[in-house]
Amino acid sequence: MKSAVLTDGLTALRIDPAHADTLLAYLQCVLDKNTVMNLTAITDPDEAVKLHLLDCAALIPQYEFAGKSVIDVGCGAGFPGMPLRICEPSIRLTLLDATEKKIAFLKETVDALKLENITCIHARAEEYAAVPPKGMRESFDVAVSRAVARLNILAELCLPLVKMKGMFCAMKSAGSDEEINEAKSAIQKLGGRIAHVEDYTVPGTDVMHRAVWVEKVSAAPGMYPRRFAKIKQLPL
Ligand code: SAH
């Protein structure tokens, strides 16, 4: 695959367009696998370049990712974690998903692309947030997540995994004001503080998306995260 949309988009984001080949090789793996398992509803390659690769790469200029440990919670086919790691190779990435087949796909893909410092974990986030050695509580500089749950629920899944002074980044639509307001008390209870909300246009489109950056300012109380049934039944 070749894509002028991708190289133009990367350039607009001040990302080295040399990463385009690896991004496209990864996307090709996703689109190939998508014919036999359900990974994405976006099957048009140009649309996938924009709404998957560039949407995720758009986080790069928003935060200093270099050298950071990053967990992608509910990564699915690898979004946003894979584009972030490909665009910033010094990221140490953990891809986490509750669906075993998606994690198997990612392991194969990471091997095929010969990418290092990527760990693929089949687990539920609320279980993976147990204290070490059972889980990886407060172990990551950054937790990122796209299209997994409403922000009040997502905060309970993600913030316990983040180190003190680290960041949780939720990728949302631009129309998420109400969702953010509704999540404020949950974020506070979990030791977070909304640092900033960044609206951005996905390069090559007129689609406006939003990244909600939440700083971890105190430890999440040990009772969180609760079991998923409880989180859903009684969201914070
Ligand atoms: N982030 C990807 C996939 C979104 S689909 C993207 O933006 O394209 C949501 C994914 O979250 C699914 O793959 C599902 O298995 C995973 N998921 C949902 N709840 C989860 C949980 N509690 N722990 C881990 N993964 C979860």
PDB file of C-alpha atoms and ligand atoms in Angstrom:
ATOM      1  CA  MET A   1       0.000   0.000   0.000  1.00  0.00           C
ATOM      2  CA  LYS A   2       1.078   3.585  -0.669  1.00  0.00           C
ATOM      3  CA  SER A   3      -0.801   6.547   0.688  1.00  0.00           C
ATOM      4  CA  ALA A   4      -0.291  10.232   0.016  1.00  0.00           C
ATOM      5  CA  VAL A   5      -3.047  10.955   2.548  1.00  0.00           C
ATOM      6  CA  LEU A   6      -0.924   9.271   5.199  1.00  0.00           C
ATOM      7  CA  THR A   7       2.367  11.001   4.405  1.00  0.00           C
ATOM      8  CA  ASP A   8       0.599  14.367   4.177  1.00  0.00           C
ATOM      9  CA  GLY A   9      -1.185  13.711   7.468  1.00  0.00           C
ATOM     10  CA  LEU A  10       2.001  12.651   9.247  1.00  0.00           C
ATOM     11  CA  THR A  11       3.797  15.735   7.954  1.00  0.00           C
ATOM     12  CA  ALA A  12       0.953  17.947   9.206  1.00  0.00           C
ATOM     13  CA  LEU A  13       1.354  16.315  12.638  1.00  0.00           C
ATOM     14  CA  ARG A  14       5.154  16.831  12.479  1.00  0.00           C
ATOM     15  CA  ILE A  15       5.705  13.073  12.563  1.00  0.00           C
ATOM     16  CA  ASP A  16       8.511  11.606  10.462  1.00  0.00           C
ATOM     17  CA  PRO A  17       6.813  10.310   7.264  1.00  0.00           C
ATOM     18  CA  ALA A  18       9.412   7.516   7.249  1.00  0.00           C
ATOM     19  CA  HIS A  19       7.017   5.697   9.621  1.00  0.00           C
ATOM     20  CA  ALA A  20       4.377   5.488   6.871  1.00  0.00           C
ATOM     21  CA  ASP A  21       5.574   2.112   5.545  1.00  0.00           C
ATOM     22  CA  THR A  22       5.305   0.380   8.923  1.00  0.00           C
ATOM     23  CA  LEU A  23       1.941   2.013   9.614  1.00  0.00           C
ATOM     24  CA  LEU A  24       0.615   0.773   6.275  1.00  0.00           C
ATOM     25  CA  ALA A  25       2.040  -2.724   6.775  1.00  0.00           C
ATOM     26  CA  TYR A  26       0.250  -2.853  10.119  1.00  0.00           C
ATOM     27  CA  LEU A  27      -3.007  -1.551   8.631  1.00  0.00           C
ATOM     28  CA  GLN A  28      -2.770  -4.163   5.863  1.00  0.00           C
ATOM     29  CA  CYS A  29      -2.559  -6.895   8.559  1.00  0.00           C
ATOM     30  CA  VAL A  30      -5.692  -5.454  10.200  1.00  0.00           C
ATOM     31  CA  LEU A  31      -7.640  -5.263   6.926  1.00  0.00           C
ATOM     32  CA  ASP A  32      -6.534  -8.766   5.864  1.00  0.00           C
ATOM     33  CA  LYS A  33      -7.533 -10.281   9.211  1.00  0.00           C
ATOM     34  CA  ASN A  34     -10.783  -8.328   9.128  1.00  0.00           C
ATOM     35  CA  THR A  35     -12.019 -10.621   6.350  1.00  0.00           C
ATOM     36  CA  VAL A  36     -12.040 -13.566   8.779  1.00  0.00           C
ATOM     37  CA  MET A  37     -12.714 -11.867  12.111  1.00  0.00           C
ATOM     38  CA  ASN A  38     -14.480  -8.727  13.190  1.00  0.00           C
ATOM     39  CA  LEU A  39     -11.795  -6.108  13.904  1.00  0.00           C
ATOM     40  CA  THR A  40     -13.130  -2.920  12.326  1.00  0.00           C
ATOM     41  CA  ALA A  41     -16.210  -1.608  10.543  1.00  0.00           C
ATOM     42  CA  ILE A  42     -13.973   0.598   8.376  1.00  0.00           C
ATOM     43  CA  THR A  43     -12.891  -1.497   5.401  1.00  0.00           C
ATOM     44  CA  ASP A  44     -12.026   1.205   2.864  1.00  0.00           C
ATOM     45  CA  PRO A  45      -8.215   1.598   3.014  1.00  0.00           C
ATOM     46  CA  ASP A  46      -8.266   5.406   2.619  1.00  0.00           C
ATOM     47  CA  GLU A  47     -10.875   5.790   5.352  1.00  0.00           C
ATOM     48  CA  ALA A  48      -8.887   3.449   7.605  1.00  0.00           C
ATOM     49  CA  VAL A  49      -5.726   5.491   7.019  1.00  0.00           C
ATOM     50  CA  LYS A  50      -7.562   8.578   8.242  1.00  0.00           C
ATOM     51  CA  LEU A  51      -9.909   7.291  10.928  1.00  0.00           C
ATOM     52  CA  HIS A  52      -7.551   4.708  12.401  1.00  0.00           C
ATOM     53  CA  LEU A  53      -3.918   5.628  11.681  1.00  0.00           C
ATOM     54  CA  LEU A  54      -4.117   9.419  11.595  1.00  0.00           C
ATOM     55  CA  ASP A  55      -6.756   9.706  14.305  1.00  0.00           C
ATOM     56  CA  CYS A  56      -4.416   7.839  16.671  1.00  0.00           C
ATOM     57  CA  ALA A  57      -1.196   9.486  15.443  1.00  0.00           C
ATOM     58  CA  ALA A  58      -2.837  12.841  16.201  1.00  0.00           C
ATOM     59  CA  LEU A  59      -2.110  12.222  19.902  1.00  0.00           C
ATOM     60  CA  ILE A  60       1.656  12.341  19.285  1.00  0.00           C
ATOM     61  CA  PRO A  61       2.017  16.152  19.198  1.00  0.00           C
ATOM     62  CA  GLN A  62      -0.243  16.474  22.257  1.00  0.00           C
ATOM     63  CA  TYR A  63       2.078  14.772  24.763  1.00  0.00           C
ATOM     64  CA  GLU A  64       5.755  13.911  25.274  1.00  0.00           C
ATOM     65  CA  PHE A  65       5.508  10.150  24.637  1.00  0.00           C
ATOM     66  CA  ALA A  66       9.243   9.523  24.158  1.00  0.00           C
ATOM     67  CA  GLY A  67      10.550   6.815  26.503  1.00  0.00           C
ATOM     68  CA  LYS A  68       7.196   6.364  28.245  1.00  0.00           C
ATOM     69  CA  SER A  69       5.492   3.117  29.233  1.00  0.00           C
ATOM     70  CA  VAL A  70       2.039   3.155  27.664  1.00  0.00           C
ATOM     71  CA  ILE A  71      -0.896   0.776  28.117  1.00  0.00           C
ATOM     72  CA  ASP A  72      -3.729   0.703  25.591  1.00  0.00           C
ATOM     73  CA  VAL A  73      -6.822  -0.435  27.496  1.00  0.00           C
ATOM     74  CA  GLY A  74      -9.292  -2.298  25.249  1.00  0.00           C
ATOM     75  CA  CYS A  75      -6.980  -2.001  22.242  1.00  0.00           C
ATOM     76  CA  GLY A  76      -9.080  -4.177  19.909  1.00  0.00           C
ATOM     77  CA  ALA A  77      -7.072  -4.396  16.678  1.00  0.00           C
ATOM     78  CA  GLY A  78      -4.399  -2.156  18.267  1.00  0.00           C
ATOM     79  CA  PHE A  79      -5.844   1.373  18.297  1.00  0.00           C
ATOM     80  CA  PRO A  80      -4.465   3.748  19.407  1.00  0.00           C
ATOM     81  CA  GLY A  81      -1.467   1.802  20.798  1.00  0.00           C
ATOM     82  CA  MET A  82       0.066   0.485  17.578  1.00  0.00           C
ATOM     83  CA  PRO A  83       0.101   3.773  15.638  1.00  0.00           C
ATOM     84  CA  LEU A  84       1.547   5.538  18.710  1.00  0.00           C
ATOM     85  CA  ARG A  85       4.331   2.963  19.115  1.00  0.00           C
ATOM     86  CA  ILE A  86       5.150   2.976  15.400  1.00  0.00           C
ATOM     87  CA  CYS A  87       5.315   6.787  15.289  1.00  0.00           C
ATOM     88  CA  GLU A  88       7.316   6.992  18.545  1.00  0.00           C
ATOM     89  CA  PRO A  89       9.529   3.873  18.658  1.00  0.00           C
ATOM     90  CA  SER A  90      10.872   4.626  22.162  1.00  0.00           C
ATOM     91  CA  ILE A  91       7.430   3.922  23.672  1.00  0.00           C
ATOM     92  CA  ARG A  92       7.256   0.662  25.669  1.00  0.00           C
ATOM     93  CA  LEU A  93       3.771  -0.516  24.794  1.00  0.00           C
ATOM     94  CA  THR A  94       1.359  -2.880  26.491  1.00  0.00           C
ATOM     95  CA  LEU A  95      -1.689  -3.860  24.444  1.00  0.00           C
ATOM     96  CA  LEU A  96      -4.528  -5.091  26.651  1.00  0.00           C
ATOM     97  CA  ASP A  97      -7.806  -6.615  25.534  1.00  0.00           C
ATOM     98  CA  ALA A  98     -10.402  -8.929  27.031  1.00  0.00           C
ATOM     99  CA  THR A  99     -10.860 -10.781  23.720  1.00  0.00           C
ATOM    100  CA  GLU A 100      -8.283 -13.524  23.268  1.00  0.00           C
ATOM    101  CA  LYS A 101      -8.555 -13.664  19.458  1.00  0.00           C
ATOM    102  CA  LYS A 102      -7.681  -9.983  19.141  1.00  0.00           C
ATOM    103  CA  ILE A 103      -4.619 -10.437  21.339  1.00  0.00           C
ATOM    104  CA  ALA A 104      -3.567 -13.492  19.296  1.00  0.00           C
ATOM    105  CA  PHE A 105      -3.851 -11.371  16.137  1.00  0.00           C
ATOM    106  CA  LEU A 106      -1.724  -8.630  17.704  1.00  0.00           C
ATOM    107  CA  LYS A 107       0.994 -11.066  18.817  1.00  0.00           C
ATOM    108  CA  GLU A 108       1.226 -12.437  15.262  1.00  0.00           C
ATOM    109  CA  THR A 109       1.290  -8.947  13.799  1.00  0.00           C
ATOM    110  CA  VAL A 110       3.938  -7.602  16.191  1.00  0.00           C
ATOM    111  CA  ASP A 111       6.135 -10.623  15.313  1.00  0.00           C
ATOM    112  CA  ALA A 112       5.522 -10.275  11.590  1.00  0.00           C
ATOM    113  CA  LEU A 113       6.446  -6.577  11.675  1.00  0.00           C
ATOM    114  CA  LYS A 114       9.458  -7.326  13.944  1.00  0.00           C
ATOM    115  CA  LEU A 115       8.454  -4.645  16.439  1.00  0.00           C
ATOM    116  CA  GLU A 116      10.119  -4.695  19.857  1.00  0.00           C
ATOM    117  CA  ASN A 117       9.002  -3.508  23.294  1.00  0.00           C
ATOM    118  CA  ILE A 118       5.368  -4.457  22.732  1.00  0.00           C
ATOM    119  CA  THR A 119       3.642  -6.788  25.200  1.00  0.00           C
ATOM    120  CA  CYS A 120       0.245  -8.242  24.306  1.00  0.00           C
ATOM    121  CA  ILE A 121      -1.949  -9.172  27.271  1.00  0.00           C
ATOM    122  CA  HIS A 122      -5.235 -11.010  27.240  1.00  0.00           C
ATOM    123  CA  ALA A 123      -7.000  -9.805  30.394  1.00  0.00           C
ATOM    124  CA  ARG A 124      -9.769  -7.599  31.642  1.00  0.00           C
ATOM    125  CA  ALA A 125      -8.524  -4.161  32.696  1.00  0.00           C
ATOM    126  CA  GLU A 126     -10.202  -4.345  36.087  1.00  0.00           C
ATOM    127  CA  GLU A 127      -8.323  -7.585  36.842  1.00  0.00           C
ATOM    128  CA  TYR A 128      -5.030  -6.400  35.384  1.00  0.00           C
ATOM    129  CA  ALA A 129      -5.177  -3.437  37.793  1.00  0.00           C
ATOM    130  CA  ALA A 130      -4.564  -5.707  40.802  1.00  0.00           C
ATOM    131  CA  VAL A 131      -1.390  -4.998  42.791  1.00  0.00           C
ATOM    132  CA  PRO A 132       1.799  -6.704  41.528  1.00  0.00           C
ATOM    133  CA  PRO A 133       2.654  -9.536  41.061  1.00  0.00           C
ATOM    134  CA  LYS A 134      -0.949 -10.443  40.159  1.00  0.00           C
ATOM    135  CA  GLY A 135      -1.531  -7.259  38.226  1.00  0.00           C
ATOM    136  CA  MET A 136       0.179  -4.059  37.129  1.00  0.00           C
ATOM    137  CA  ARG A 137      -1.423  -1.448  39.354  1.00  0.00           C
ATOM    138  CA  GLU A 138       0.222   2.002  39.166  1.00  0.00           C
ATOM    139  CA  SER A 139       2.806   0.714  36.686  1.00  0.00           C
ATOM    140  CA  PHE A 140       2.342   2.816  33.546  1.00  0.00           C
ATOM    141  CA  ASP A 141       3.291   6.382  32.666  1.00  0.00           C
ATOM    142  CA  VAL A 142       0.270   6.612  30.394  1.00  0.00           C
ATOM    143  CA  ALA A 143      -3.003   4.714  29.843  1.00  0.00           C
ATOM    144  CA  VAL A 144      -4.757   5.435  26.541  1.00  0.00           C
ATOM    145  CA  SER A 145      -8.108   4.172  25.374  1.00  0.00           C
ATOM    146  CA  ARG A 146     -10.485   4.647  22.449  1.00  0.00           C
ATOM    147  CA  ALA A 147     -14.084   3.476  22.017  1.00  0.00           C
ATOM    148  CA  VAL A 148     -14.235   1.208  25.058  1.00  0.00           C
ATOM    149  CA  ALA A 149     -16.688   2.749  27.555  1.00  0.00           C
ATOM    150  CA  ARG A 150     -18.206   5.970  28.791  1.00  0.00           C
ATOM    151  CA  LEU A 151     -15.679   8.149  30.568  1.00  0.00           C
ATOM    152  CA  ASN A 152     -16.908   7.520  34.133  1.00  0.00           C
ATOM    153  CA  ILE A 153     -16.580   3.756  33.569  1.00  0.00           C
ATOM    154  CA  LEU A 154     -13.367   4.052  31.576  1.00  0.00           C
ATOM    155  CA  ALA A 155     -11.724   6.103  34.330  1.00  0.00           C
ATOM    156  CA  GLU A 156     -12.250   3.251  36.781  1.00  0.00           C
ATOM    157  CA  LEU A 157     -10.673   0.801  34.312  1.00  0.00           C
ATOM    158  CA  CYS A 158      -7.706   3.010  33.443  1.00  0.00           C
ATOM    159  CA  LEU A 159      -6.656   5.313  36.309  1.00  0.00           C
ATOM    160  CA  PRO A 160      -5.626   2.513  38.746  1.00  0.00           C
ATOM    161  CA  LEU A 161      -3.081   1.332  36.138  1.00  0.00           C
ATOM    162  CA  VAL A 162      -1.388   4.748  35.942  1.00  0.00           C
ATOM    163  CA  LYS A 163       1.604   5.801  38.063  1.00  0.00           C
ATOM    164  CA  MET A 164       1.453   8.889  40.205  1.00  0.00           C
ATOM    165  CA  LYS A 165       1.962  11.991  38.004  1.00  0.00           C
ATOM    166  CA  GLY A 166       1.167   9.851  34.973  1.00  0.00           C
ATOM    167  CA  MET A 167      -1.614  10.455  32.447  1.00  0.00           C
ATOM    168  CA  PHE A 168      -4.806   8.788  31.327  1.00  0.00           C
ATOM    169  CA  CYS A 169      -5.912   9.822  27.843  1.00  0.00           C
ATOM    170  CA  ALA A 170      -9.445   9.067  26.682  1.00  0.00           C
ATOM    171  CA  MET A 171     -10.163   9.495  22.965  1.00  0.00           C
ATOM    172  CA  LYS A 172     -13.684  10.832  22.555  1.00  0.00           C
ATOM    173  CA  SER A 173     -15.888  12.603  20.055  1.00  0.00           C
ATOM    174  CA  ALA A 174     -16.073  16.383  20.073  1.00  0.00           C
ATOM    175  CA  GLY A 175     -19.642  16.135  21.372  1.00  0.00           C
ATOM    176  CA  SER A 176     -18.625  14.649  24.709  1.00  0.00           C
ATOM    177  CA  ASP A 177     -19.203  17.655  27.024  1.00  0.00           C
ATOM    178  CA  GLU A 178     -21.990  15.932  28.908  1.00  0.00           C
ATOM    179  CA  GLU A 179     -20.012  12.696  29.195  1.00  0.00           C
ATOM    180  CA  ILE A 180     -17.039  14.623  30.620  1.00  0.00           C
ATOM    181  CA  ASN A 181     -19.204  16.481  33.130  1.00  0.00           C
ATOM    182  CA  GLU A 182     -20.830  13.255  34.206  1.00  0.00           C
ATOM    183  CA  ALA A 183     -17.368  11.701  34.780  1.00  0.00           C
ATOM    184  CA  LYS A 184     -15.862  14.495  36.886  1.00  0.00           C
ATOM    185  CA  SER A 185     -16.692  13.010  40.275  1.00  0.00           C
ATOM    186  CA  ALA A 186     -15.541   9.527  39.181  1.00  0.00           C
ATOM    187  CA  ILE A 187     -12.219  10.974  38.014  1.00  0.00           C
ATOM    188  CA  GLN A 188     -11.741  12.762  41.321  1.00  0.00           C
ATOM    189  CA  LYS A 189     -12.588   9.675  43.400  1.00  0.00           C
ATOM    190  CA  LEU A 190     -10.031   7.685  41.408  1.00  0.00           C
ATOM    191  CA  GLY A 191      -7.206  10.176  42.023  1.00  0.00           C
ATOM    192  CA  GLY A 192      -7.410  11.977  38.697  1.00  0.00           C
ATOM    193  CA  ARG A 193      -7.675  15.594  37.623  1.00  0.00           C
ATOM    194  CA  ILE A 194      -8.612  16.725  34.110  1.00  0.00           C
ATOM    195  CA  ALA A 195      -5.446  18.417  32.892  1.00  0.00           C
ATOM    196  CA  HIS A 196      -6.757  19.514  29.506  1.00  0.00           C
ATOM    197  CA  VAL A 197      -9.230  18.680  26.791  1.00  0.00           C
ATOM    198  CA  GLU A 198      -7.838  18.901  23.283  1.00  0.00           C
ATOM    199  CA  ASP A 199     -10.110  19.070  20.258  1.00  0.00           C
ATOM    200  CA  TYR A 200      -8.383  18.206  16.994  1.00  0.00           C
ATOM    201  CA  THR A 201      -9.302  17.683  13.362  1.00  0.00           C
ATOM    202  CA  VAL A 202      -8.345  14.253  12.072  1.00  0.00           C
ATOM    203  CA  PRO A 203      -5.846  15.065   9.284  1.00  0.00           C
ATOM    204  CA  GLY A 204      -7.304  14.710   5.803  1.00  0.00           C
ATOM    205  CA  THR A 205     -10.885  14.974   7.088  1.00  0.00           C
ATOM    206  CA  ASP A 206     -13.219  17.511   8.626  1.00  0.00           C
ATOM    207  CA  VAL A 207     -13.923  15.147  11.509  1.00  0.00           C
ATOM    208  CA  MET A 208     -13.373  16.729  14.902  1.00  0.00           C
ATOM    209  CA  HIS A 209     -12.246  14.439  17.714  1.00  0.00           C
ATOM    210  CA  ARG A 210     -11.243  15.081  21.290  1.00  0.00           C
ATOM    211  CA  ALA A 211      -8.573  13.822  23.642  1.00  0.00           C
ATOM    212  CA  VAL A 212      -9.334  14.135  27.360  1.00  0.00           C
ATOM    213  CA  TRP A 213      -6.051  14.218  29.309  1.00  0.00           C
ATOM    214  CA  VAL A 214      -6.413  13.252  32.959  1.00  0.00           C
ATOM    215  CA  GLU A 215      -3.447  13.555  35.298  1.00  0.00           C
ATOM    216  CA  LYS A 216      -3.047  11.104  38.176  1.00  0.00           C
ATOM    217  CA  VAL A 217      -2.640  13.297  41.236  1.00  0.00           C
ATOM    218  CA  SER A 218      -3.292  10.775  44.021  1.00  0.00           C
ATOM    219  CA  ALA A 219      -3.537   7.011  44.447  1.00  0.00           C
ATOM    220  CA  ALA A 220      -6.800   5.323  43.475  1.00  0.00           C
ATOM    221  CA  PRO A 221      -8.426   3.852  46.611  1.00  0.00           C
ATOM    222  CA  GLY A 222      -7.756   0.100  46.877  1.00  0.00           C
ATOM    223  CA  MET A 223     -11.425  -0.780  46.398  1.00  0.00           C
ATOM    224  CA  TYR A 224     -11.233   0.393  42.758  1.00  0.00           C
ATOM    225  CA  PRO A 225     -11.572  -0.947  40.164  1.00  0.00           C
ATOM    226  CA  ARG A 226     -14.547  -3.024  41.254  1.00  0.00           C
ATOM    227  CA  ARG A 227     -15.765  -6.038  39.326  1.00  0.00           C
ATOM    228  CA  PHE A 228     -17.151  -5.087  35.930  1.00  0.00           C
ATOM    229  CA  ALA A 229     -20.760  -5.989  36.788  1.00  0.00           C
ATOM    230  CA  LYS A 230     -20.560  -3.564  39.719  1.00  0.00           C
ATOM    231  CA  ILE A 231     -18.874  -0.826  37.671  1.00  0.00           C
ATOM    232  CA  LYS A 232     -21.687  -1.014  35.130  1.00  0.00           C
ATOM    233  CA  GLN A 233     -24.458  -1.346  37.641  1.00  0.00           C
ATOM    234  CA  LEU A 234     -23.290   1.500  39.889  1.00  0.00           C
ATOM    235  CA  PRO A 235     -20.940   3.728  37.875  1.00  0.00           C
ATOM    236  CA  LEU A 236     -19.026   6.290  39.927  1.00  0.00           C
TER     237      LEU A 236
HETATM  238  N1  SAH B   1      -9.662   0.615  20.964  1.00  0.00           N
HETATM  239  C1  SAH B   1     -10.062  -0.091  19.743  1.00  0.00           C
HETATM  240  C2  SAH B   1     -11.149  -1.136  19.985  1.00  0.00           C
HETATM  241  C3  SAH B   1     -12.457  -0.614  20.505  1.00  0.00           C
HETATM  242  S1  SAH B   1     -13.665  -1.908  20.690  1.00  0.00           S
HETATM  243  C4  SAH B   1     -10.458   0.920  18.688  1.00  0.00           C
HETATM  244  O1  SAH B   1     -10.635   2.077  18.992  1.00  0.00           O
HETATM  245  O2  SAH B   1     -10.615   0.515  17.527  1.00  0.00           O
HETATM  246  C5  SAH B   1     -13.631  -2.148  22.446  1.00  0.00           C
HETATM  247  C6  SAH B   1     -12.606  -3.190  22.876  1.00  0.00           C
HETATM  248  O3  SAH B   1     -12.486  -3.103  24.297  1.00  0.00           O
HETATM  249  C7  SAH B   1     -13.007  -4.620  22.554  1.00  0.00           C
HETATM  250  O4  SAH B   1     -11.953  -5.236  21.827  1.00  0.00           O
HETATM  251  C8  SAH B   1     -13.215  -5.271  23.927  1.00  0.00           C
HETATM  252  O5  SAH B   1     -12.779  -6.616  23.954  1.00  0.00           O
HETATM  253  C9  SAH B   1     -12.351  -4.400  24.823  1.00  0.00           C
HETATM  254  N2  SAH B   1     -12.788  -4.317  26.224  1.00  0.00           N
HETATM  255  C10 SAH B   1     -14.012  -3.934  26.690  1.00  0.00           C
HETATM  256  N3  SAH B   1     -14.028  -3.950  28.039  1.00  0.00           N
HETATM  257  C11 SAH B   1     -12.781  -4.332  28.447  1.00  0.00           C
HETATM  258  C12 SAH B   1     -12.189  -4.545  29.742  1.00  0.00           C
HETATM  259  N4  SAH B   1     -12.875  -4.363  30.848  1.00  0.00           N
HETATM  260  N5  SAH B   1     -10.889  -4.922  29.770  1.00  0.00           N
HETATM  261  C13 SAH B   1     -10.198  -5.127  28.627  1.00  0.00           C
HETATM  262  N6  SAH B   1     -10.716  -4.966  27.382  1.00  0.00           N
HETATM  263  C14 SAH B   1     -11.998  -4.565  27.299  1.00  0.00           C
END
